[in-house]
Structure formats: C-alpha cells, structure tokens
Amino acid sequence: MAAIIDGKAISLQIKEELKEKAAKMKEQGTDVTLAVIQVGNNPASCVYVRNKKKGCEYIGIGSVSYELPEETTQQELLDLITQLNERKDVNGILVQLPLPDHIDEDTVIKAIDPKKDVDGFHPQSVGALCIGQPGFVSCTPAGIIQLLKRSGIEIAGKECVVLGRSNIVGKPMALLLLRENATVTIAHSRTANLKEVTSRADILIVAVGRPKMITRDYVKPGAVVIDVGINREENNKLCGDVDFEDVEPVCSAITPVPGGVGPMTIAMLLNNCIESVKLQ
Ligand code: GUN
C-alpha cells in the first residue's frame, strides 16, 4: 500500500504559514497585491483565476483582476501590463494562459517586469533558475518540490525521471530536481523505450496531459509517483496522467488527482507574491 501524498493538507499548511507572514508584513505597513489578467472566458481559466483570487483573500493579501474580452488586442494587453509594471501598489502580475490565438504568449510574458513575474515564466526567471540564481520559480514544479520535502522524501542522489518537457512544468521541474542534487532524465513523446526509461525512476514525475497513460508497467516497484495531469474522463470525473488504481499498489507514495499537485500550484503562487516584495 502506497502512502497517499495529500496536496490539499500540505497546501493548507503552506497557506497558514503565508497568512502569518502577510499579517506580519501588514503590521509593518507593507501591503501585498497580485494583479490577475484573464483574456476571454476559457472555462478552465475562469476556475483557476477564481481560485487564485480566493487564495489571496484567504492569506490576507490584495488582488485586482482584469477580465478582458476575447477580442482584446495584443497591444491593449501590453499597455495594461506596462501600467501594472509601473504601479507601486501592484507586486505581482499574472496573465492567465492560454491566451486567444491572435495574441503571442511569449511577447506577453516578456513584457512583464521580472520583479513582478510571480508565475516564473519570464525568460529572465527561467535563466536565473538554470544558473542557480535567485528568481521566481514556476509554481507547479516548485509545489512538487515542497510536496516531496514535506512528505519526508529524500531527493538528493535519487534517479528522477520527468515525463513531459513543457516550459511551465517539465523543464523547470528538471532544473529544480537538479538543484536538489537528483540525477535527472527528461523523457517525452519521442523518447525511445519509454517504459525502460521511466522504470529507472526512484521518483517519477508525469506531466504529459494524457489521461491514465501511466500504468504499473512504467513504474519501478517502490517508486514515488507524482501526477501533474488534470484530465476529464468521459463520465466527467477528474483523472490524472497516471492510472491511480493500477499504479498505487506497486509504488511507495503517490499523489491523487484531484488533491495532489493541483492545490500546491496556488500555494506557491501566493508564496511568490509574498516573496515579490523583497525584490521590489
Ligand atoms: N495556465 C495553466 N497553468 C497556469 C499557470 O500556472 N499560470 C498561468 N498564468 N496560466 C496557467
């Protein structure tokens, strides 16, 4: 029987710590505010944005939100970001992705002041992570490191396989594991002998966006399995990229979906908002 890594409980613990920090900062006259921008009304984005604003409220920091219509031009969005970059009363800027097709995400991300880049997506933030300098770290991989550490799972010296190579999860995840002294492999859709590669992992992190793709034949017995996927099954139930029922009996610890990695992303975003004040 595997230990179930409870992301909901661990994220709550982090939010309580952040609540205390925010209260102390307030006592010293420092307010923290996150600006959240959403363009259009992608249903998943609406849920994420609402939860991010609720998270701010929960830990006692401010949020201002901009819900812009689908037809917003790239220039209008860039102008708003410029204004928010200049505002002293805004500490963090988050542009919810995906953006509509007529807006170039890379251009938008680059327009955010790296000192306010609480998502950690700006090339300067990614570059800093790559060479081990301080900077904002992408929230989902940062949350996974916290899940592992707070569950007492040793990372140093372990064989870690990250399945998925996205800029938001796979690549920063690999860099963070490396920073924790793991031996890291990134596997992806073109990896040869995938099962052989994933079966080497002491810690297997799956972020491929394919429902229940990972069955027990991809997993070394006793491995720790972290599932980043959030997919909907035909019956509308949420499921991960890992076939939980099949894999759970053979691994030593596993994250459920929902209630594993998901809640950690917002906790780490809130952490980045609190930390942003130090950079400004
Ligand atoms: N879309 C999916 N995940 C994220 C995230 O972590 N940040 C932003 N800004 N957009 C997302």
CSV table of C-alpha atoms and ligand atoms in Angstrom, one decimal:
chain,number,residue,atom,x,y,z
A,1,MET,CA,0.0,0.0,0.0
A,2,ALA,CA,1.4,3.3,-1.0
A,3,ALA,CA,1.4,6.5,1.1
A,4,ILE,CA,-1.0,9.0,-0.4
A,5,ILE,CA,0.7,12.4,-0.7
A,6,ASP,CA,-2.0,14.8,0.5
A,7,GLY,CA,-1.5,18.0,-1.5
A,8,LYS,CA,-4.6,19.6,-0.1
A,9,ALA,CA,-3.3,19.3,3.5
A,10,ILE,CA,0.2,20.3,2.6
A,11,SER,CA,-1.0,23.4,0.6
A,12,LEU,CA,-3.2,24.4,3.6
A,13,GLN,CA,-0.1,24.2,5.9
A,14,ILE,CA,1.8,26.5,3.5
A,15,LYS,CA,-1.1,28.9,3.2
A,16,GLU,CA,-1.3,29.1,7.0
A,17,GLU,CA,2.4,30.0,7.1
A,18,LEU,CA,1.9,32.6,4.4
A,19,LYS,CA,-1.1,34.0,6.3
A,20,GLU,CA,1.2,34.7,9.3
A,21,LYS,CA,3.8,36.3,7.1
A,22,ALA,CA,1.2,38.5,5.4
A,23,ALA,CA,-0.1,39.6,8.7
A,24,LYS,CA,3.4,40.5,10.0
A,25,MET,CA,4.1,42.5,6.8
A,26,LYS,CA,0.8,44.3,7.2
A,27,GLU,CA,1.7,45.2,10.8
A,28,GLN,CA,4.9,46.7,9.4
A,29,GLY,CA,2.9,48.7,6.9
A,30,THR,CA,3.6,46.5,3.8
A,31,ASP,CA,0.6,45.5,1.7
A,32,VAL,CA,0.9,42.9,-1.0
A,33,THR,CA,-1.2,42.9,-4.1
A,34,LEU,CA,-1.5,40.5,-7.1
A,35,ALA,CA,-2.9,41.6,-10.4
A,36,VAL,CA,-4.6,38.8,-12.3
A,37,ILE,CA,-5.4,39.2,-16.0
A,38,GLN,CA,-7.6,36.9,-18.0
A,39,VAL,CA,-8.4,37.4,-21.7
A,40,GLY,CA,-11.6,35.7,-22.9
A,41,ASN,CA,-13.5,33.1,-20.8
A,42,ASN,CA,-11.9,29.7,-21.2
A,43,PRO,CA,-13.9,27.7,-18.6
A,44,ALA,CA,-10.8,26.1,-17.0
A,45,SER,CA,-9.1,29.6,-16.8
A,46,CYS,CA,-12.2,31.0,-15.1
A,47,VAL,CA,-12.0,28.3,-12.4
A,48,TYR,CA,-8.2,28.8,-11.9
A,49,VAL,CA,-8.5,32.6,-11.8
A,50,ARG,CA,-11.3,32.5,-9.2
A,51,ASN,CA,-9.3,30.1,-7.1
A,52,LYS,CA,-6.2,32.4,-7.3
A,53,LYS,CA,-8.2,35.4,-6.1
A,54,LYS,CA,-9.8,33.3,-3.3
A,55,GLY,CA,-6.3,32.2,-2.3
A,56,CYS,CA,-5.2,35.8,-2.0
A,57,GLU,CA,-8.2,36.6,0.1
A,58,TYR,CA,-7.5,33.6,2.3
A,59,ILE,CA,-3.9,34.6,3.2
A,60,GLY,CA,-4.9,38.2,3.6
A,61,ILE,CA,-3.3,39.8,0.5
A,62,GLY,CA,-5.0,42.0,-2.1
A,63,SER,CA,-5.9,41.1,-5.6
A,64,VAL,CA,-7.0,43.3,-8.6
A,65,SER,CA,-8.5,41.5,-11.5
A,66,TYR,CA,-8.8,42.4,-15.2
A,67,GLU,CA,-11.3,40.2,-17.1
A,68,LEU,CA,-10.8,41.3,-20.7
A,69,PRO,CA,-12.9,40.4,-23.7
A,70,GLU,CA,-11.7,37.7,-26.2
A,71,GLU,CA,-11.3,40.5,-28.8
A,72,THR,CA,-8.7,42.4,-26.7
A,73,THR,CA,-5.7,43.2,-29.0
A,74,GLN,CA,-2.2,42.3,-28.1
A,75,GLN,CA,-1.3,46.0,-27.9
A,76,GLU,CA,-4.1,46.7,-25.4
A,77,LEU,CA,-2.9,43.8,-23.2
A,78,LEU,CA,0.7,45.0,-23.5
A,79,ASP,CA,-0.4,48.5,-22.5
A,80,LEU,CA,-2.2,47.2,-19.4
A,81,ILE,CA,1.0,45.2,-18.4
A,82,THR,CA,3.1,48.4,-18.8
A,83,GLN,CA,0.7,50.3,-16.5
A,84,LEU,CA,0.8,47.5,-13.9
A,85,ASN,CA,4.6,47.2,-14.2
A,86,GLU,CA,4.8,50.9,-13.2
A,87,ARG,CA,2.3,50.7,-10.3
A,88,LYS,CA,4.0,50.7,-6.9
A,89,ASP,CA,0.9,49.2,-5.3
A,90,VAL,CA,1.0,46.1,-7.5
A,91,ASN,CA,3.6,43.5,-6.5
A,92,GLY,CA,2.8,40.6,-8.8
A,93,ILE,CA,1.4,40.3,-12.3
A,94,LEU,CA,-0.2,37.1,-13.6
A,95,VAL,CA,-1.6,36.7,-17.1
A,96,GLN,CA,-3.7,33.5,-17.2
A,97,LEU,CA,-2.8,31.2,-20.1
A,98,PRO,CA,-3.8,30.1,-22.6
A,99,LEU,CA,-4.3,33.4,-24.4
A,100,PRO,CA,-6.5,33.7,-27.6
A,101,ASP,CA,-4.7,32.7,-30.8
A,102,HIS,CA,-4.3,36.3,-32.0
A,103,ILE,CA,-2.0,37.1,-29.0
A,104,ASP,CA,1.5,35.9,-28.8
A,105,GLU,CA,2.1,34.4,-25.4
A,106,ASP,CA,5.9,34.8,-25.5
A,107,THR,CA,5.6,38.5,-26.3
A,108,VAL,CA,3.2,39.0,-23.4
A,109,ILE,CA,5.3,37.0,-20.9
A,110,LYS,CA,8.4,39.0,-21.8
A,111,ALA,CA,6.5,42.3,-21.2
A,112,ILE,CA,6.0,41.5,-17.5
A,113,ASP,CA,8.6,43.1,-15.2
A,114,PRO,CA,10.7,40.2,-14.0
A,115,LYS,CA,10.5,41.6,-10.5
A,116,LYS,CA,6.7,41.1,-10.7
A,117,ASP,CA,6.8,37.8,-12.6
A,118,VAL,CA,5.1,35.7,-9.9
A,119,ASP,CA,4.4,32.9,-12.4
A,120,GLY,CA,8.1,32.5,-13.1
A,121,PHE,CA,7.6,32.3,-16.8
A,122,HIS,CA,9.7,35.3,-17.9
A,123,PRO,CA,13.0,34.2,-19.7
A,124,GLN,CA,15.0,36.1,-17.1
A,125,SER,CA,13.3,34.0,-14.3
A,126,VAL,CA,13.9,30.8,-16.3
A,127,GLY,CA,17.5,31.8,-17.0
A,128,ALA,CA,18.1,32.5,-13.3
A,129,LEU,CA,16.7,29.1,-12.3
A,130,CYS,CA,19.0,27.5,-14.9
A,131,ILE,CA,22.2,29.0,-13.5
A,132,GLY,CA,21.2,28.8,-9.8
A,133,GLN,CA,20.5,32.4,-9.2
A,134,PRO,CA,17.6,33.8,-7.1
A,135,GLY,CA,14.4,34.5,-9.0
A,136,PHE,CA,10.8,33.4,-9.3
A,137,VAL,CA,10.2,29.7,-10.0
A,138,SER,CA,7.2,28.3,-11.9
A,139,CYS,CA,4.6,27.4,-9.3
A,140,THR,CA,3.7,23.8,-10.2
A,141,PRO,CA,7.2,22.4,-10.1
A,142,ALA,CA,8.1,24.5,-7.0
A,143,GLY,CA,5.0,23.0,-5.4
A,144,ILE,CA,6.1,19.4,-6.3
A,145,ILE,CA,9.5,20.0,-4.5
A,146,GLN,CA,7.5,21.2,-1.5
A,147,LEU,CA,5.3,18.1,-1.7
A,148,LEU,CA,8.3,15.8,-1.7
A,149,LYS,CA,10.2,17.7,1.1
A,150,ARG,CA,7.2,18.0,3.4
A,151,SER,CA,6.4,14.3,2.9
A,152,GLY,CA,10.0,13.4,4.0
A,153,ILE,CA,11.0,12.1,0.6
A,154,GLU,CA,14.8,12.4,0.0
A,155,ILE,CA,15.6,13.9,-3.4
A,156,ALA,CA,19.4,14.1,-3.3
A,157,GLY,CA,21.1,11.2,-5.2
A,158,LYS,CA,17.8,9.8,-6.5
A,159,GLU,CA,17.1,8.9,-10.1
A,160,CYS,CA,14.3,11.2,-11.1
A,161,VAL,CA,12.5,10.9,-14.4
A,162,VAL,CA,10.4,13.8,-15.6
A,163,LEU,CA,7.9,12.7,-18.3
A,164,GLY,CA,7.0,15.9,-20.3
A,165,ARG,CA,9.1,18.8,-21.5
A,166,SER,CA,6.8,21.9,-21.3
A,167,ASN,CA,8.2,25.3,-20.4
A,168,ILE,CA,5.8,25.6,-17.5
A,169,VAL,CA,6.3,22.1,-15.8
A,170,GLY,CA,8.8,19.7,-17.4
A,171,LYS,CA,11.8,21.8,-18.0
A,172,PRO,CA,11.7,23.8,-14.7
A,173,MET,CA,10.9,20.6,-12.8
A,174,ALA,CA,14.1,19.0,-14.1
A,175,LEU,CA,16.1,22.1,-13.2
A,176,LEU,CA,14.7,22.2,-9.6
A,177,LEU,CA,15.4,18.4,-9.1
A,178,LEU,CA,18.9,19.0,-10.3
A,179,ARG,CA,19.3,21.9,-7.8
A,180,GLU,CA,18.2,19.4,-5.1
A,181,ASN,CA,21.1,17.1,-6.3
A,182,ALA,CA,19.0,14.4,-8.0
A,183,THR,CA,20.1,12.6,-11.2
A,184,VAL,CA,17.6,13.8,-13.7
A,185,THR,CA,16.2,12.5,-17.0
A,186,ILE,CA,13.6,14.3,-19.1
A,187,ALA,CA,11.5,11.9,-21.2
A,188,HIS,CA,8.9,12.9,-23.8
A,189,SER,CA,6.7,11.7,-26.6
A,190,ARG,CA,9.8,10.9,-28.8
A,191,THR,CA,11.7,9.0,-26.2
A,192,ALA,CA,12.7,5.5,-27.3
A,193,ASN,CA,12.0,2.6,-25.0
A,194,LEU,CA,9.9,4.9,-22.7
A,195,LYS,CA,8.9,2.1,-20.2
A,196,GLU,CA,12.5,1.2,-19.8
A,197,VAL,CA,13.4,4.9,-19.0
A,198,THR,CA,10.5,5.5,-16.6
A,199,SER,CA,11.2,2.2,-14.9
A,200,ARG,CA,14.6,3.5,-13.8
A,201,ALA,CA,13.0,6.3,-11.7
A,202,ASP,CA,13.0,6.4,-7.9
A,203,ILE,CA,10.9,9.5,-8.3
A,204,LEU,CA,8.7,9.6,-11.5
A,205,ILE,CA,7.0,12.9,-12.3
A,206,VAL,CA,4.4,12.7,-15.0
A,207,ALA,CA,3.2,15.8,-16.9
A,208,VAL,CA,2.0,14.6,-20.4
A,209,GLY,CA,-1.6,15.5,-20.5
A,210,ARG,CA,-2.8,12.0,-21.5
A,211,PRO,CA,-5.4,10.5,-19.2
A,212,LYS,CA,-4.3,7.4,-17.3
A,213,MET,CA,-1.4,6.8,-19.6
A,214,ILE,CA,1.0,5.6,-16.9
A,215,THR,CA,0.2,2.0,-15.8
A,216,ARG,CA,2.3,-0.1,-13.5
A,217,ASP,CA,4.5,-1.4,-16.3
A,218,TYR,CA,6.1,2.1,-16.5
A,219,VAL,CA,6.9,2.2,-12.8
A,220,LYS,CA,9.7,0.6,-10.7
A,221,PRO,CA,8.2,-1.1,-7.6
A,222,GLY,CA,8.6,1.2,-4.6
A,223,ALA,CA,9.0,4.4,-6.7
A,224,VAL,CA,7.4,7.7,-5.7
A,225,VAL,CA,4.9,8.8,-8.4
A,226,ILE,CA,3.9,12.4,-8.9
A,227,ASP,CA,0.9,13.0,-11.2
A,228,VAL,CA,0.7,16.5,-12.7
A,229,GLY,CA,-2.2,15.7,-15.1
A,230,ILE,CA,-5.7,17.0,-14.7
A,231,ASN,CA,-8.0,15.4,-17.3
A,232,ARG,CA,-11.7,14.8,-17.6
A,233,GLU,CA,-12.9,11.3,-18.2
A,234,GLU,CA,-16.0,10.6,-20.3
A,235,ASN,CA,-18.1,10.4,-17.2
A,236,ASN,CA,-16.9,14.0,-16.4
A,237,LYS,CA,-14.8,12.7,-13.4
A,238,LEU,CA,-11.3,14.1,-13.0
A,239,CYS,CA,-8.3,11.9,-13.5
A,240,GLY,CA,-4.6,12.2,-13.8
A,241,ASP,CA,-2.0,11.1,-16.3
A,242,VAL,CA,-1.4,8.1,-14.0
A,243,ASP,CA,-3.8,5.2,-13.8
A,244,PHE,CA,-4.0,5.5,-10.0
A,245,GLU,CA,-5.8,2.2,-9.3
A,246,ASP,CA,-3.3,0.3,-11.3
A,247,VAL,CA,-0.1,2.0,-10.0
A,248,GLU,CA,-0.9,2.7,-6.4
A,249,PRO,CA,-0.3,-1.0,-5.2
A,250,VAL,CA,3.2,-1.1,-6.6
A,251,CYS,CA,4.6,2.3,-5.6
A,252,SER,CA,5.7,3.6,-2.2
A,253,ALA,CA,4.0,7.0,-2.5
A,254,ILE,CA,1.7,8.7,-5.0
A,255,THR,CA,-0.3,11.9,-5.5
A,256,PRO,CA,-4.0,11.6,-6.1
A,257,VAL,CA,-6.0,13.6,-8.7
A,258,PRO,CA,-7.6,15.8,-7.5
A,259,GLY,CA,-6.0,16.8,-4.2
A,260,GLY,CA,-2.3,16.1,-5.1
A,261,VAL,CA,-0.3,18.6,-7.2
A,262,GLY,CA,-3.2,20.9,-8.1
A,263,PRO,CA,-3.6,22.7,-4.8
A,264,MET,CA,0.1,23.2,-4.5
A,265,THR,CA,0.3,25.5,-7.6
A,266,ILE,CA,-1.8,28.2,-5.9
A,267,ALA,CA,0.0,27.9,-2.6
A,268,MET,CA,3.3,28.5,-4.5
A,269,LEU,CA,1.9,31.4,-6.4
A,270,LEU,CA,0.9,33.0,-3.1
A,271,ASN,CA,4.4,32.3,-1.8
A,272,ASN,CA,5.8,34.1,-4.9
A,273,CYS,CA,3.6,37.1,-4.2
A,274,ILE,CA,4.9,37.4,-0.6
A,275,GLU,CA,8.5,37.0,-1.8
A,276,SER,CA,8.0,39.6,-4.6
A,277,VAL,CA,8.0,42.3,-2.0
A,278,LYS,CA,11.7,41.6,-1.2
A,279,LEU,CA,12.7,42.1,-4.8
A,280,GLN,CA,10.9,45.5,-5.1
B,1,GUN,N1,-2.5,28.1,-17.2
B,1,GUN,C1,-2.3,26.9,-16.7
B,1,GUN,N2,-1.5,26.9,-15.7
B,1,GUN,C2,-1.1,28.2,-15.5
B,1,GUN,C3,-0.3,28.9,-14.6
B,1,GUN,O1,0.3,28.3,-13.7
B,1,GUN,N3,-0.2,30.2,-14.7
B,1,GUN,C4,-0.8,30.9,-15.7
B,1,GUN,N4,-0.6,32.2,-15.8
B,1,GUN,N5,-1.6,30.3,-16.6
B,1,GUN,C5,-1.7,29.0,-16.5
